[in-house]
Amino acid sequence: NAAGGLEWASPAEGEAQTGIIILSIQGGWAHAAPASQSAHAYLRDGEGRLLPISELAPAASGWRGVWDSYAVLDGDYSLVALVPTPDGRLARLERPLTICNRTPVVAWGALREVWRGIQPLVWRAESPTGQPLPATVEYSPDDGKHWVMLARDIGLSGVWLWDTRKTPDSSQGRLRLTACAGDVCAREVSPPLRVDNANRPPAITLLAPSPGL
């Protein structure tokens, strides 16, 4: 997201942001812009509304400011800056931004497509400050229409052994992971998966007579 050689130096792209955020723009012709002119930062929400959030003061090779992200709800936004150019115009700079001050972070680890027997479930459940959280795991045999509790408030290890023989077989199964930090909860639903314990081919072993008799 560069405009005329400018780019966001901070915040980092692709990382959820919390608390006080450093806003920094660098590069390009920043050194040639009038030192007395500030840049201005905005937050654009999902409905396209622009919220002014910070004035960025001229700094070495760019502009710099701070913003308290607690002023908005957690969610996905676009960070927009209007930057003065040497010829008196404004350059526009954008970057996707995710705010996560209160909402826990939940994510499944690697999930297989077919489940049989006893298998480990692996996930990540953390508070916005990175502290592990207990999690609740549910299973749906009908693509999310109904949910069956598998385990509630599992410990902080992020691993649990699922005995799939105790749940209904399904070709439209899903798993749901829930973790809460205080009164704020987050959920992650898995892609479709298959639980198949009843339909495996039977195993036959000849015990007698012995070979050759």
XYZ file of C-alpha atoms in Angstrom:
213
model
C 0.000 0.000 0.000
C 2.479 2.634 -1.146
C 1.589 6.054 -2.597
C 4.311 7.987 -4.364
C 6.939 5.833 -2.678
C 5.419 6.238 0.789
C 4.500 3.253 2.942
C 3.251 2.380 6.389
C 6.182 1.592 8.687
C 3.849 0.913 11.609
C 1.578 -0.830 12.479
C 2.800 -4.079 10.941
C 0.574 -5.558 8.266
C -1.306 -8.758 9.087
C -0.964 -8.536 12.886
C -3.911 -7.866 15.205
C -3.366 -4.619 17.121
C -4.121 -3.785 20.753
C -3.934 -0.750 23.031
C -1.807 2.266 22.072
C -0.654 1.958 18.460
C 2.296 3.777 16.878
C 1.335 5.176 13.467
C 4.345 5.804 11.252
C 4.747 6.611 7.536
C 8.138 6.596 5.837
C 9.885 6.566 2.480
C 9.659 8.213 -0.900
C 9.675 11.989 -1.008
C 8.921 12.466 2.715
C 12.105 14.519 3.168
C 10.909 16.987 0.509
C 7.464 17.637 2.027
C 6.967 20.898 3.924
C 8.107 20.262 7.499
C 5.214 22.250 8.917
C 2.472 20.080 7.373
C 1.039 17.132 9.261
C -0.526 14.003 7.828
C -3.908 12.803 9.093
C -4.965 9.236 9.878
C -8.496 7.812 9.675
C -10.197 4.500 10.324
C -12.694 3.215 7.746
C -15.256 0.740 9.042
C -17.169 -1.974 7.173
C -19.826 0.521 6.091
C -17.291 2.866 4.547
C -17.427 5.555 7.242
C -14.181 7.440 7.982
C -13.342 8.178 11.619
C -10.509 10.662 12.319
C -8.103 9.010 14.762
C -4.780 10.868 14.789
C -2.715 13.751 13.467
C 0.716 12.562 12.362
C 3.472 15.084 12.992
C 6.443 15.457 10.642
C 9.372 13.305 11.774
C 12.657 12.057 10.345
C 11.909 10.678 6.860
C 8.157 10.734 7.368
C 5.314 11.282 9.816
C 4.567 9.790 13.203
C 1.718 9.740 15.723
C -0.050 7.562 18.285
C -3.609 6.314 18.635
C -5.502 4.641 21.458
C -7.341 1.755 19.778
C -9.594 1.260 22.814
C -11.694 4.067 21.317
C -13.289 1.652 18.817
C -14.868 -1.791 18.898
C -12.828 -4.864 18.042
C -13.027 -5.796 14.373
C -11.578 -5.388 10.884
C -10.964 -1.900 9.507
C -8.917 -0.024 6.927
C -6.277 2.405 8.173
C -6.254 5.454 5.873
C -3.777 8.333 5.821
C -3.861 11.591 3.857
C -0.283 12.791 3.415
C 0.826 16.219 2.081
C 2.944 16.119 -1.075
C 5.678 18.591 -2.115
C 3.384 20.046 -4.793
C 0.602 20.843 -2.330
C -1.671 17.895 -2.963
C -2.619 14.958 -0.745
C -1.502 11.352 -1.216
C -3.718 8.574 0.112
C -2.268 5.550 1.873
C -4.257 2.516 3.097
C -3.627 -0.652 5.070
C -5.967 -3.359 6.483
C -6.131 -3.219 10.266
C -7.588 -5.626 12.841
C -8.285 -4.346 16.346
C -8.393 -6.959 19.115
C -8.427 -5.374 22.566
C -10.984 -7.541 24.316
C -11.874 -10.412 21.989
C -9.924 -13.656 22.592
C -7.934 -15.198 19.756
C -9.113 -18.704 18.859
C -7.898 -20.914 16.018
C -7.830 -24.601 15.203
C -4.574 -26.391 14.583
C -4.250 -28.918 11.765
C -7.527 -30.795 11.267
C -7.787 -34.048 9.335
C -10.618 -34.659 6.872
C -11.579 -38.107 8.207
C -11.699 -38.951 11.925
C -11.701 -42.429 13.471
C -11.016 -43.763 16.946
C -9.184 -41.580 19.465
C -7.432 -38.577 17.932
C -5.837 -35.407 19.377
C -7.537 -32.064 18.793
C -5.140 -29.113 18.775
C -6.061 -25.436 18.978
C -4.979 -21.989 20.108
C -7.040 -19.990 22.614
C -5.503 -16.802 24.019
C -6.488 -13.494 25.529
C -5.499 -10.353 23.575
C -2.439 -10.125 25.840
C -1.320 -13.643 24.867
C -2.402 -15.527 27.999
C -3.747 -19.075 27.341
C -7.478 -19.501 27.987
C -9.605 -22.561 28.765
C -11.735 -23.656 25.815
C -14.992 -25.442 25.108
C -15.237 -27.905 22.199
C -18.485 -28.920 20.482
C -19.330 -31.233 17.592
C -22.102 -30.946 15.016
C -23.094 -33.999 12.927
C -25.377 -31.943 10.651
C -23.229 -29.091 9.306
C -23.827 -26.760 12.242
C -27.592 -27.128 12.725
C -27.205 -28.817 16.119
C -24.249 -29.001 18.489
C -23.143 -31.697 20.947
C -20.870 -30.772 23.858
C -17.580 -32.690 23.764
C -15.649 -30.940 26.531
C -16.184 -27.781 28.582
C -13.492 -25.441 29.938
C -10.591 -27.670 28.943
C -7.240 -26.693 30.466
C -4.616 -24.415 28.983
C -2.552 -26.969 27.029
C -4.486 -26.539 23.762
C -4.663 -30.321 23.226
C -7.497 -32.748 23.956
C -8.037 -36.391 22.978
C -11.326 -36.832 21.133
C -12.849 -40.318 21.262
C -14.798 -40.106 18.030
C -16.447 -43.481 18.729
C -18.684 -41.712 21.256
C -20.086 -39.255 18.708
C -22.373 -39.877 15.712
C -20.767 -40.729 12.390
C -21.293 -38.025 9.796
C -20.097 -36.859 6.414
C -21.131 -33.277 7.312
C -19.455 -32.892 10.693
C -18.028 -29.694 12.123
C -16.172 -28.725 15.295
C -16.699 -25.496 17.208
C -14.139 -23.938 19.547
C -15.164 -21.277 22.105
C -12.972 -19.299 24.523
C -13.910 -16.369 26.752
C -11.957 -13.543 28.354
C -14.317 -12.192 30.991
C -17.665 -11.548 29.324
C -16.230 -11.440 25.784
C -16.152 -14.716 23.840
C -14.793 -15.804 20.465
C -15.691 -18.845 18.381
C -14.077 -20.701 15.517
C -15.986 -23.276 13.457
C -13.999 -25.878 11.534
C -14.376 -26.697 7.848
C -16.571 -29.753 7.103
C -15.108 -33.056 8.263
C -16.088 -36.739 8.278
C -16.406 -38.983 11.323
C -16.413 -42.644 10.246
C -16.148 -45.384 12.852
C -18.979 -47.713 11.827
C -18.236 -48.140 8.143
C -14.667 -49.417 8.144
C -14.166 -52.794 6.416
C -14.080 -55.645 8.968
C -10.700 -57.228 9.684
C -10.499 -61.048 9.342
C -7.674 -63.149 10.775
C -7.524 -66.939 10.240
C -6.563 -68.604 13.527
C -7.038 -72.284 12.598
C -6.089 -74.454 10.955
C -2.447 -73.395 10.787
C -0.958 -72.817 7.321
C 0.003 -76.059 5.620
C -2.317 -78.303 7.627
